Amino acid sequence: MQVWNQERAVTIVQQLKELPGALLPILHALQEEFGYVDHSVVPAIADALNISKAEVHGTISFYHDFRHAPPGQHILKMCRAEACQSMGCDAVIEHVENRLGAKLGETTADGNFTLDAVYCLGNCALSPAAMLDGKPYGRVSTQVADFLIDDATRRGGQRG
Amino acid sequence: MSVKIFIPCDMAALSVGADAVAKAVEREIQERRLDAVVVRNGSRGMFWLEPLLEVETPKGRVAYGPMTPDAVPSLFEAGLLDGKQHALCLGLTEEIPYLKNQERLTFARCGIVDPLSLSDYISRDGYKGLQNALKMSAEKIVEEVTNSGLRGRGGAGFPTGIKWNTVLKAQGSQKYIVCNADEGDSGTFADRMIMEGDPFVLIEGMTIAGFAVGATQGYIYCRSEYPHAVKTLRRAISIAYENGYLGDNAAGSGKTFDLEVRMGAGAYICGEETSLLESLEGRRGQIRPKPPLPAIEGLFGKPTVVNNVISLATVPIILDKGADHYKNFGMGRSRGTLTIQLAGNIKYGGLVEKAFGLTLRQAIYDFGGGTATGKNLRAVQVGGPLGAYFPEKLLDTPLDYEAFAAKKGLVGHGGVVVFDETVNLAKQARFAMEFCAEESCGKCTPCRIGSTRGVETIDRIIKNEDRTKNLEVLNDLCEVMLDGSLCALGGLTPYPVLSAVEHFPEDFHGTTA
C-alpha cells in the first residue's frame, strides 16, 4: 500500500474518467492503490467527470467500502449477519473487540488492525465467517480469531 | 495421461484451508514423482466436507474430505491415485446422497469443471444453448424463456421472459443486459458459487439475453465482498474475448456483445435493481421510483434487462434442452429448480438444487441433517434479512413462491438460515430494524425513519417499558413501512419483525427475554 500521492491519484482519475459511470471504478482504484480515498482528490474527480464536488463527496460517503483515512496494517472484516449470528458471531466479535481494544469500524491505537463489520461474505454454511487482508476464513471461533490476530501480528507490516 | 486431482478454489473451500491442502498434494506428487496434476475446480456445495478432494478414476471421481494438509501423505500411502480406501474416503462423489438426490440443472457443471477452462466448459454442453439461440429469431428466444416458466431468482420471482419481451419491444439506440450479482442476503451463496465455479455459464446466459433483446453491452454488478468471484469473472471474460465468444461477431453470430464486471462498494441496497443502476452510473445507490421500469428506462436511461445471476445462468440450459424440459420440474407457478442454500446453524450446510416443491423440513432435515449444535431447531429465516422467521410448525411449507407468500414469508433468493433454541427472536427482530437503518438509502421516509424508530421501540419492548402499547406502536410502524416504502428494503423489513412477534410472542413478553 502506497502513501497518498496526489499526482498519482490524479493520473488514476484521468486514466479511468472515460468509462461509462466512471465514479465507482475511480474510487475503487484509488482505494486499491492507497487504502483510502483522500478528501483532497474530490475536486479533481469532480472536474474530470464534470459533476459537482458535493456529488463526489456524497457518493464516497454513501458506500461503506470507501475509507476517509488510511486503514491499519491489517484489515479484519467480521460478518455479523444472521447466518453468522446463528453460530455465535456476536460473542466472537465481542472477544475480538476486547482483545484489540477497538470496536467495529475502528482502527487500533497502534495502527496494526482495522476491524470492520461486514454483512455477509457468502460463506454462510461455514459460519462465523471473517476475512483478513482479503483472505477468507470459516468457522471462526474465538480461538481461530486469536490465532489469526497473533499470526498477522507476527507477520507484521506486509498485508496479504 | 496424468491423473487429475481436484481441489476447489471456491472461496468457502479456501476459508477452511483448500490452498494448504493443494500445496501439500503438489508436494507429494513431486516427491513421489507421480504422473498426476492438481485441478482447482469450483465447489460441489457440500461445505461440511470442504476442503473436498476428488481424484479421477475409471469408475468416476472418488471423494475424500474434509481434508487437512496433515492427512495428505497418508492419502497417497493408501493409494489415492487409484481411489483407494482411506478413513476420509467418501466413495464416488456422484453417489453421495446429498448430491445424488439433487436435480442439478443450473449447477450441472459447478464443482466438476475447471472454472477457467473453456474446453472443459464446451465439452460439458457449454455454449450449446447459445448455438441453438443463434438459429432462432429474437422473438423465438424470448418465447422459449417465457415458456420455460423461469422467474427471477433474485427474490422477486418476476417472469424472466416477460421482462425480456418488454426490453425487446422497447425502442432504444442502445440496450443493456445488467446482471445483478449483488448477492447481499445472509444465508445465500449460490451466485458466488456459480461465478467462481462456472463463470462461462453466466457469460453464455448474458450473451443469449443480449441477442434476445438486441443489447450489445452487458455489465455484471458484483458485490465487493466477493473478491474471488470478481477475479474469476474478469479472467473468464478475457478468455471468452480471446476465443471469440464476446466482442464483435460474438460466437460467430455477426452480432456484438461486450461484457464488463463492475464492483459494488458494500451497500446492501444496491441489490435493488434501480439502486444498482444508479450505482453503475456512478452515483449514490439511491433507489428510483418505478415507473418507469428499467426495462423501458434503465441504465443511462436506456432499455435494460436486470436479472439475477442464477436467472441468467439458467438460460443456457433452457435454450439447450428446451423450455419443456425445464418446465417439467417444479410445482404450481414455480417452475424449474430452486437453488436452496442451507446455512447458519445446520449440520450439513451447502447448496441443494432441487425442483420447487421440496418442503422446508425436507431441506433442513433430509439434506441438512438438523442443527449443527445438535440442539433443537427453534426458528428458520428463509429469503435473507427481509424474510420471515418461521417456527417449527411451518416447516412443512413447500419451497414455492406462492406457498411461502401464503404463510407471510418469502422464498427470496433461496437462503435458509437455521437457528437453534438459544436464539432470541426479539433480538433478531431488533437486528432486522437495525440492519434496515444501516442500509437504508434514505430516499423514502418509512424506511429511513421507520427503521430507527423500530429499533427504539423494540428496545423499549425488551426493557418492558409500556410493553403492550409499544407492541401496538411496532405493529403500526410495520404497517406504514410495508405500505409506504418505495422498495423492498423498507417494504419487507416488517416480515422478519412481524413474524417474530407472531410466532415467538414469548420472546417479546419477558418470559424468556
XYZ file of C-alpha atoms in Angstrom:
673
model
C 0.000 0.000 0.000
C 1.421 3.400 -1.017
C 1.172 6.638 0.919
C -1.170 9.145 -0.658
C 0.328 10.789 -3.688
C -1.819 13.468 -5.257
C -0.077 13.319 -8.611
C -0.528 9.557 -8.856
C -4.140 9.901 -7.698
C -4.898 12.426 -10.439
C -3.308 10.117 -13.008
C -5.644 7.313 -11.919
C -8.617 9.635 -12.230
C -7.546 10.683 -15.713
C -6.993 7.087 -16.808
C -10.492 5.970 -15.865
C -12.622 9.055 -16.458
C -13.844 7.972 -19.904
C -15.530 4.815 -18.605
C -19.320 4.998 -18.586
C -20.284 5.513 -14.932
C -16.646 6.048 -14.025
C -17.005 7.237 -10.439
C -17.079 3.892 -8.633
C -14.248 2.379 -10.686
C -12.172 5.503 -9.911
C -12.881 5.317 -6.185
C -12.094 1.607 -6.110
C -8.843 2.144 -7.982
C -7.790 4.895 -5.579
C -8.585 2.796 -2.551
C -6.784 -0.190 -4.065
C -3.679 1.944 -4.511
C -3.680 3.931 -1.278
C -6.004 2.057 1.075
C -8.384 5.008 1.280
C -9.755 7.937 -0.687
C -8.219 11.179 0.489
C -10.561 14.131 0.566
C -8.049 16.201 -1.408
C -8.855 14.274 -4.598
C -12.527 15.282 -4.637
C -12.094 18.447 -6.772
C -10.008 16.577 -9.342
C -12.666 13.866 -9.688
C -15.463 16.426 -9.902
C -13.555 18.278 -12.576
C -12.732 15.154 -14.596
C -16.306 13.840 -14.566
C -17.947 17.258 -14.856
C -20.053 16.767 -11.744
C -20.208 18.776 -8.510
C -17.884 18.208 -5.575
C -20.990 17.546 -3.494
C -21.932 14.660 -5.787
C -18.478 13.143 -5.474
C -18.430 13.568 -1.711
C -21.999 12.242 -1.422
C -21.071 9.159 -3.354
C -17.944 8.454 -1.327
C -19.846 8.785 1.924
C -22.787 6.664 0.746
C -20.820 3.453 0.355
C -19.493 1.526 3.344
C -16.375 0.458 1.442
C -14.688 3.796 0.923
C -12.396 4.933 3.713
C -11.583 8.536 4.524
C -8.342 7.781 6.319
C -5.602 5.179 5.935
C -6.567 1.817 7.470
C -4.453 -0.218 9.860
C -1.735 -2.584 8.679
C -4.242 -5.427 8.660
C -7.926 -5.292 7.876
C -10.108 -7.802 9.691
C -13.669 -7.992 8.469
C -16.108 -9.925 10.598
C -19.528 -10.934 9.424
C -22.388 -10.042 11.709
C -25.323 -11.100 9.520
C -27.984 -13.637 10.502
C -26.297 -16.884 9.446
C -23.195 -15.967 11.413
C -25.340 -14.848 14.347
C -26.894 -18.298 14.447
C -23.407 -19.695 15.061
C -22.434 -17.180 17.706
C -20.589 -14.442 15.811
C -21.646 -11.803 18.333
C -19.556 -13.424 21.061
C -16.579 -13.795 18.751
C -16.809 -10.157 17.662
C -17.035 -9.029 21.276
C -13.964 -11.090 22.087
C -12.035 -9.557 19.178
C -13.129 -6.043 20.122
C -11.871 -6.573 23.656
C -8.684 -8.169 22.512
C -7.845 -5.396 20.043
C -9.259 -2.558 22.095
C -11.130 -1.354 19.031
C -14.798 -1.512 18.143
C -16.181 -2.497 14.739
C -15.337 0.316 12.336
C -12.283 1.407 14.324
C -8.532 1.090 13.940
C -6.361 0.042 16.876
C -4.283 2.764 18.557
C -1.054 1.137 17.349
C -2.368 1.153 13.788
C -1.988 -2.605 13.479
C -5.598 -3.557 12.814
C -8.716 -2.091 11.333
C -11.771 -4.015 12.483
C -14.772 -3.836 10.182
C -18.262 -5.248 10.258
C -19.440 -6.896 7.088
C -22.925 -8.087 6.266
C -22.383 -11.426 4.635
C -19.317 -12.823 2.931
C -21.294 -15.592 1.229
C -19.706 -18.237 3.426
C -22.865 -18.907 5.392
C -22.552 -22.684 5.630
C -19.233 -22.277 7.467
C -20.264 -19.551 9.890
C -18.996 -17.483 11.610
C -17.132 -16.020 8.656
C -14.334 -13.500 8.530
C -11.866 -12.045 6.069
C -8.351 -10.990 6.985
C -6.466 -8.924 4.427
C -8.662 -10.319 1.656
C -8.302 -13.958 2.717
C -11.473 -15.787 3.742
C -11.856 -17.779 6.940
C -14.720 -20.006 8.041
C -15.865 -21.408 11.413
C -14.144 -18.525 13.155
C -14.345 -19.308 16.858
C -12.654 -17.105 19.470
C -9.632 -19.437 19.246
C -9.424 -19.100 15.468
C -9.797 -15.322 15.766
C -6.958 -15.231 18.311
C -4.803 -17.323 16.010
C -5.483 -15.030 13.060
C -4.641 -11.937 15.075
C -1.467 -13.490 16.520
C -0.381 -14.690 13.118
C -0.966 -11.318 11.449
C 0.840 -9.542 14.275
C 3.813 -11.861 13.839
C 3.868 -11.305 10.096
C 3.926 -7.583 10.778
C 3.603 -4.929 8.131
C 3.008 -6.698 4.877
C -0.608 -7.219 4.046
C -1.944 -10.330 2.352
C -2.414 -39.308 -19.218
C -1.902 -37.645 -15.892
C -4.334 -38.478 -13.135
C -6.431 -35.463 -12.205
C -6.834 -34.468 -8.559
C -9.478 -31.855 -7.895
C -9.288 -29.373 -5.027
C -11.739 -26.460 -5.057
C -10.696 -22.826 -5.351
C -14.157 -21.772 -4.181
C -13.963 -19.085 -1.513
C -15.714 -21.233 1.090
C -13.262 -24.085 0.486
C -10.387 -21.615 0.738
C -11.790 -20.381 4.044
C -11.162 -23.790 5.584
C -7.747 -24.368 4.088
C -8.113 -25.633 0.491
C -4.923 -23.843 -0.591
C -2.839 -25.571 2.063
C -4.276 -28.937 1.019
C -3.490 -28.215 -2.627
C 0.082 -27.294 -1.701
C 0.527 -30.495 0.274
C -0.820 -32.537 -2.642
C 1.528 -30.825 -5.119
C 4.426 -31.607 -2.801
C 3.530 -35.296 -2.592
C 3.137 -35.532 -6.370
C 6.585 -34.040 -6.797
C 8.328 -36.063 -4.110
C 6.791 -39.313 -5.258
C 7.356 -38.424 -8.934
C 3.784 -39.274 -9.811
C 2.018 -38.623 -13.075
C -0.773 -36.506 -11.590
C -1.975 -32.905 -11.789
C -3.965 -30.731 -9.439
C -7.025 -29.041 -10.936
C -8.667 -26.240 -8.977
C -12.391 -26.683 -9.506
C -15.423 -24.923 -8.087
C -17.212 -26.352 -5.072
C -19.743 -29.168 -5.196
C -21.559 -27.262 -2.495
C -21.153 -29.736 0.358
C -19.415 -27.309 2.639
C -19.125 -29.517 5.714
C -16.847 -31.711 3.579
C -14.605 -28.864 2.452
C -11.827 -28.906 1.599
C -13.069 -31.785 -0.551
C -10.515 -33.610 -2.630
C -11.520 -35.703 -5.619
C -9.500 -37.998 -7.817
C -10.497 -39.085 -11.292
C -10.644 -42.893 -11.640
C -12.068 -45.130 -14.375
C -15.151 -45.652 -12.160
C -15.697 -41.925 -11.730
C -14.468 -39.342 -9.277
C -13.722 -40.553 -5.767
C -14.053 -38.037 -2.953
C -12.097 -37.511 0.260
C -12.905 -34.994 2.922
C -12.884 -32.884 4.904
C -9.176 -32.742 4.114
C -6.338 -31.345 6.144
C -2.782 -30.854 4.858
C -1.597 -33.345 7.503
C -3.804 -36.098 6.100
C -2.420 -35.727 2.569
C 0.648 -38.040 2.863
C -1.463 -40.893 4.275
C -3.874 -40.454 1.386
C -1.056 -41.110 -1.062
C 0.167 -44.046 1.039
C -3.303 -45.569 0.822
C -3.324 -45.294 -2.969
C -5.098 -42.060 -3.732
C -4.449 -42.213 -7.464
C -6.459 -45.433 -7.695
C -9.217 -44.078 -5.482
C -8.351 -46.496 -2.693
C -9.945 -46.689 0.752
C -8.929 -44.245 3.478
C -10.535 -43.021 6.679
C -11.549 -39.824 4.842
C -12.786 -41.594 1.705
C -16.397 -40.800 0.841
C -16.693 -43.116 -2.151
C -17.808 -41.966 -5.577
C -18.706 -38.290 -5.417
C -21.811 -38.696 -7.553
C -23.104 -41.374 -5.165
C -23.012 -39.155 -2.081
C -26.746 -38.952 -1.238
C -26.636 -35.171 -0.707
C -25.606 -34.770 -4.361
C -27.358 -37.776 -5.792
C -30.746 -36.620 -4.548
C -30.477 -33.238 -6.240
C -31.627 -32.100 -9.657
C -28.733 -30.039 -10.869
C -29.620 -28.046 -13.950
C -28.120 -24.601 -13.396
C -25.313 -26.122 -11.340
C -24.741 -29.063 -13.711
C -21.051 -28.226 -14.137
C -20.257 -26.395 -10.909
C -17.649 -28.274 -8.900
C -16.878 -30.550 -11.822
C -15.041 -28.321 -14.271
C -12.021 -26.083 -14.025
C -13.872 -22.741 -13.930
C -11.407 -21.099 -16.308
C -11.154 -23.895 -18.840
C -13.224 -23.047 -21.882
C -12.611 -26.534 -23.288
C -13.964 -28.092 -20.069
C -16.993 -25.878 -20.424
C -17.614 -26.768 -24.048
C -17.016 -30.491 -23.528
C -19.779 -30.490 -20.914
C -22.527 -28.953 -23.044
C -21.296 -25.375 -22.722
C -22.394 -22.959 -25.446
C -24.975 -25.453 -26.744
C -27.748 -23.122 -25.635
C -26.154 -20.227 -27.491
C -25.701 -22.333 -30.621
C -29.424 -23.078 -30.572
C -30.240 -19.446 -29.909
C -28.245 -18.403 -32.962
C -30.636 -20.392 -35.133
C -33.651 -18.636 -33.619
C -35.203 -15.200 -34.061
C -35.050 -12.823 -31.100
C -38.787 -13.283 -30.564
C -38.390 -17.046 -30.524
C -35.632 -16.920 -27.879
C -37.786 -14.723 -25.671
C -40.725 -17.062 -26.218
C -38.643 -20.059 -25.198
C -37.570 -18.364 -21.957
C -41.169 -17.309 -21.303
C -42.438 -20.843 -21.913
C -39.873 -22.310 -19.551
C -41.634 -20.535 -16.697
C -38.336 -19.157 -15.395
C -38.904 -16.499 -12.748
C -36.387 -14.055 -11.340
C -34.220 -15.942 -8.869
C -33.004 -12.798 -7.140
C -36.064 -12.920 -4.940
C -38.907 -11.096 -6.619
C -39.876 -14.044 -8.819
C -40.916 -11.918 -11.789
C -41.216 -13.929 -15.031
C -37.923 -13.514 -16.881
C -39.400 -13.908 -20.353
C -41.938 -11.147 -19.817
C -39.180 -8.778 -18.703
C -37.127 -9.674 -21.773
C -40.108 -9.139 -24.031
C -40.597 -5.614 -22.691
C -36.969 -4.798 -23.465
C -37.174 -6.460 -26.875
C -40.169 -4.306 -27.798
C -38.756 -1.093 -26.290
C -37.184 1.422 -28.653
C -33.653 2.480 -27.889
C -30.424 3.327 -29.687
C -28.653 1.208 -27.058
C -29.906 -1.543 -24.782
C -28.175 -3.196 -21.855
C -28.066 -6.505 -20.025
C -27.233 -5.997 -16.378
C -26.515 -8.934 -14.155
C -27.391 -8.344 -10.533
C -24.587 -10.105 -8.670
C -25.046 -8.075 -5.512
C -25.922 -11.175 -3.510
C -26.226 -9.485 -0.137
C -28.725 -11.719 1.647
C -27.286 -13.528 4.598
C -27.527 -17.262 4.071
C -27.041 -17.097 0.311
C -24.050 -18.057 -1.780
C -25.471 -19.584 -4.977
C -24.471 -16.601 -7.132
C -20.995 -16.612 -5.674
C -20.601 -20.346 -6.265
C -21.617 -20.153 -9.905
C -19.442 -17.091 -10.574
C -16.443 -18.815 -9.005
C -17.236 -22.336 -10.193
C -18.767 -21.976 -13.660
C -18.399 -18.374 -14.845
C -18.844 -19.205 -18.530
C -22.449 -20.256 -17.947
C -23.222 -16.723 -16.781
C -21.351 -15.228 -19.730
C -23.279 -17.504 -22.090
C -26.604 -16.638 -20.448
C -25.927 -12.922 -20.741
C -24.869 -13.272 -24.376
C -28.122 -15.082 -25.162
C -30.033 -12.352 -23.327
C -28.192 -9.736 -25.400
C -29.119 -11.438 -28.655
C -32.702 -11.925 -27.486
C -33.420 -8.282 -26.729
C -30.930 -6.576 -29.028
C -28.471 -5.412 -26.373
C -24.794 -5.096 -27.234
C -23.381 -4.281 -23.829
C -23.582 -6.208 -20.591
C -22.457 -5.395 -17.071
C -22.085 -7.744 -14.150
C -22.501 -5.741 -10.967
C -20.786 -7.896 -8.364
C -20.534 -7.022 -4.694
C -17.108 -6.125 -3.353
C -17.450 -8.714 -0.591
C -16.836 -11.294 -3.342
C -13.270 -10.517 -4.483
C -12.710 -14.110 -5.624
C -15.792 -14.063 -7.821
C -14.768 -10.724 -9.354
C -11.320 -12.071 -10.161
C -12.640 -15.308 -11.697
C -15.250 -13.473 -13.759
C -12.722 -10.990 -15.110
C -10.404 -13.783 -16.183
C -13.246 -15.795 -17.703
C -14.413 -12.749 -19.651
C -10.972 -12.138 -21.110
C -10.745 -15.834 -22.082
C -14.143 -15.547 -23.770
C -12.907 -12.471 -25.689
C -9.703 -14.229 -26.733
C -11.730 -17.109 -28.115
C -14.268 -15.024 -29.966
C -17.211 -15.637 -27.639
C -17.502 -11.961 -26.739
C -16.949 -8.753 -28.656
C -17.734 -8.085 -32.320
C -19.126 -11.126 -34.072
C -19.582 -12.844 -30.699
C -19.644 -16.642 -31.134
C -19.705 -16.172 -34.892
C -23.136 -14.551 -34.710
C -22.284 -11.452 -36.679
C -23.556 -9.542 -33.657
C -21.691 -7.639 -30.965
C -21.835 -8.410 -27.286
C -19.430 -6.775 -24.863
C -19.250 -7.623 -21.193
C -17.634 -5.990 -18.187
C -17.574 -6.606 -14.445
C -18.238 -3.683 -12.131
C -17.741 -3.900 -8.403
C -20.189 -2.648 -5.796
C -18.975 -0.915 -2.681
C -20.610 -2.503 0.318
C -24.164 -1.199 0.050
C -26.878 -3.828 0.540
C -29.428 -1.578 -1.126
C -27.592 -1.883 -4.437
C -29.137 -5.334 -4.793
C -32.362 -3.436 -5.502
C -32.360 -3.054 -9.274
C -32.845 0.709 -9.565
C -30.254 1.383 -6.847
C -27.914 -0.900 -8.702
C -28.403 1.105 -11.888
C -27.708 4.372 -10.056
C -24.555 2.828 -8.649
C -23.468 1.582 -12.082
C -23.948 5.088 -13.398
C -21.571 6.316 -10.715
C -23.889 7.772 -8.125
C -25.164 7.113 -4.626
C -27.145 3.898 -4.686
C -30.472 5.588 -4.071
C -33.483 3.886 -5.480
C -35.532 5.285 -8.349
C -39.291 5.309 -8.127
C -40.961 2.961 -10.603
C -42.348 3.592 -13.210
C -40.504 3.987 -15.449
C -39.439 0.361 -15.329
C -35.762 -0.337 -16.003
C -36.977 -2.395 -18.970
C -38.089 0.885 -20.562
C -35.703 3.398 -18.986
C -32.878 1.614 -17.242
C -29.121 2.071 -17.347
C -28.221 5.512 -18.696
C -31.923 5.896 -19.480
C -31.925 3.036 -21.977
C -33.996 -0.173 -22.059
C -32.274 -2.607 -19.719
C -32.709 -6.193 -18.637
C -31.738 -6.524 -14.990
C -31.576 -10.191 -13.971
C -30.090 -12.117 -11.108
C -27.025 -14.346 -11.648
C -28.971 -17.598 -11.267
C -31.718 -16.470 -13.657
C -29.141 -15.665 -16.341
C -27.068 -18.771 -15.630
C -30.203 -20.895 -16.107
C -30.903 -19.533 -19.584
C -28.274 -21.684 -21.369
C -29.779 -24.982 -20.218
C -33.261 -23.802 -21.172
C -32.064 -23.000 -24.690
C -30.074 -26.241 -24.782
C -32.685 -28.700 -23.542
C -35.798 -26.723 -24.387
C -38.451 -24.911 -22.363
C -40.456 -28.074 -21.772
C -37.551 -29.890 -20.193
C -37.094 -27.096 -17.675
C -40.789 -26.511 -17.094
C -41.339 -30.145 -16.173
C -39.546 -29.570 -12.885
C -41.335 -27.732 -10.113
C -44.845 -27.167 -8.797
C -47.699 -24.736 -9.398
C -46.431 -21.490 -10.879
C -42.877 -22.108 -9.602
C -41.280 -23.944 -12.487
C -37.844 -25.465 -12.733
C -35.383 -25.729 -9.903
C -34.612 -23.646 -6.854
C -31.069 -23.344 -5.618
C -31.637 -23.791 -1.910
C -28.774 -22.665 0.272
C -28.641 -24.333 3.676
C -26.865 -22.038 6.078
C -26.328 -20.933 9.633
C -26.769 -23.453 12.397
C -27.023 -26.518 10.189
C -25.102 -29.770 10.254
C -24.743 -30.269 6.506
C -24.714 -26.778 5.076
C -24.459 -26.269 1.362
C -26.151 -25.893 -1.956
C -29.157 -28.028 -2.840
C -30.573 -27.560 -6.326
C -33.944 -29.198 -6.380
C -37.253 -28.807 -8.193
C -39.583 -26.372 -6.441
C -41.856 -28.153 -4.011
C -39.459 -29.676 -1.523
C -40.692 -28.775 1.942
C -38.599 -26.702 4.262
C -38.492 -29.656 6.634
C -37.129 -31.971 3.941
C -34.489 -29.418 3.046
C -33.391 -28.896 6.643
C -33.564 -32.483 7.865
C -33.227 -34.790 4.841
C -30.430 -32.746 3.345
C -29.216 -30.521 6.165
C -29.275 -33.108 8.969
C -30.727 -30.663 11.526
C -28.803 -28.156 13.586
C -25.017 -28.044 13.765
C -25.079 -27.672 17.532
C -27.379 -30.673 17.936
C -29.811 -28.548 19.931
C -33.462 -28.235 18.979
C -34.331 -26.090 15.998
C -36.349 -23.070 17.008
C -36.554 -20.704 14.033
C -35.726 -20.608 10.355
C -35.303 -17.482 8.311
C -35.866 -18.061 4.614
C -35.129 -15.443 1.971
C -32.437 -13.348 3.597
C -32.674 -10.493 6.102
C -36.074 -9.471 4.722
C -37.539 -12.955 5.040
C -39.895 -14.113 7.763
C -38.840 -16.201 10.759
C -40.709 -19.487 10.622
C -41.297 -21.661 13.685
C -41.162 -25.444 13.681
C -44.891 -25.719 12.909
C -44.449 -24.059 9.499
C -41.640 -26.336 8.358
C -43.952 -28.357 6.148
C -44.416 -25.368 3.851
C -43.207 -26.330 0.374
C -40.487 -24.180 -1.142
C -42.622 -22.451 -3.719
C -43.161 -18.725 -4.255
C -46.924 -18.812 -3.710
C -46.908 -21.302 -0.814
C -44.438 -19.126 1.067
C -46.361 -15.939 0.322
C -49.486 -17.609 1.730
C -47.637 -18.079 5.038
C -46.466 -14.429 5.015
C -42.963 -15.455 4.087
C -40.831 -15.317 1.009
C -38.607 -17.747 -0.830
C -36.437 -14.880 -1.977
C -33.088 -15.999 -3.295
C -33.445 -19.381 -1.587
C -31.310 -18.849 1.500
C -32.331 -20.914 4.536
C -30.794 -19.823 7.837
C -31.397 -22.194 10.740
C -31.339 -21.143 14.392
C -31.332 -23.433 17.392
C -33.200 -22.987 20.661
C -30.735 -20.421 22.013
C -31.998 -17.761 19.598
C -33.914 -14.791 20.950
C -36.405 -13.544 18.396
C -36.806 -10.117 19.983
C -33.101 -9.660 19.386
C -33.459 -10.892 15.792
C -36.378 -8.521 15.197
C -34.288 -5.678 16.578
C -31.451 -6.661 14.240
C -33.806 -6.602 11.241
C -34.687 -2.982 12.036
C -31.069 -2.105 12.812
C -29.936 -3.585 9.505
C -32.610 -1.648 7.642
C -31.480 1.562 9.342
C -27.865 0.831 8.474
C -28.574 0.006 4.849
C -31.483 2.326 4.031
C -30.664 4.533 1.051
C -32.561 7.355 2.684
C -34.849 8.120 -0.200
C -38.173 7.402 1.458
C -39.287 8.254 4.971
C -40.931 4.996 6.099
C -37.685 3.133 5.612
C -35.219 5.831 6.656
C -37.014 6.938 9.824
C -39.194 3.909 10.434
C -36.261 1.577 10.848
C -34.618 3.754 13.503
C -37.919 4.165 15.362
C -38.323 0.408 15.047
C -35.044 -0.240 16.855
C -36.035 2.168 19.635
C -39.477 0.645 20.002
C -38.163 -2.911 20.187
C -35.620 -1.769 22.771
C -38.487 -0.451 24.893
C -40.383 -3.709 24.486
C -37.329 -5.687 25.558
C -36.922 -3.401 28.594
C -40.629 -3.858 29.400
C -41.478 -0.160 29.106
C -45.202 0.024 28.285
C -44.838 -3.287 26.542
C -48.419 -3.646 25.294
C -48.549 -0.108 23.956
C -45.166 -0.376 22.328
C -46.099 -3.632 20.621
C -49.020 -1.708 19.110
C -46.662 1.038 18.000
C -44.397 -1.552 16.429
C -47.354 -3.021 14.558
C -48.383 0.405 13.256
C -44.845 1.212 12.264
C -44.550 -2.037 10.344
C -47.805 -1.319 8.563
C -46.506 2.080 7.431
C -43.228 0.588 6.268
C -44.996 -2.243 4.414
C -47.385 0.050 2.592
C -45.378 3.222 2.287
C -41.828 2.257 1.380
C -40.571 2.729 -2.149
C -38.729 -0.576 -2.362
C -38.358 -3.984 -0.788
C -35.883 -2.943 1.909
C -38.313 -0.822 3.889
C -41.259 -2.740 2.484
C -40.137 -6.150 3.646
C -38.213 -5.425 6.849
C -41.552 -5.841 8.670
C -41.604 -9.504 7.576
C -38.914 -10.730 9.976
C -40.180 -8.348 12.656
C -43.863 -9.243 12.491
C -43.211 -12.955 12.045
C -41.011 -12.894 15.145
C -43.773 -11.204 17.131
C -46.465 -13.524 15.765
C -44.701 -16.855 16.088
C -42.475 -16.207 19.071
C -44.536 -13.885 21.311
C -42.873 -15.283 24.446
C -39.624 -13.565 23.439
C -41.400 -10.201 23.473
C -43.267 -10.706 26.687
C -40.396 -11.138 29.017
C -40.975 -14.806 29.712
C -37.669 -15.772 28.133
C -36.145 -12.379 27.297
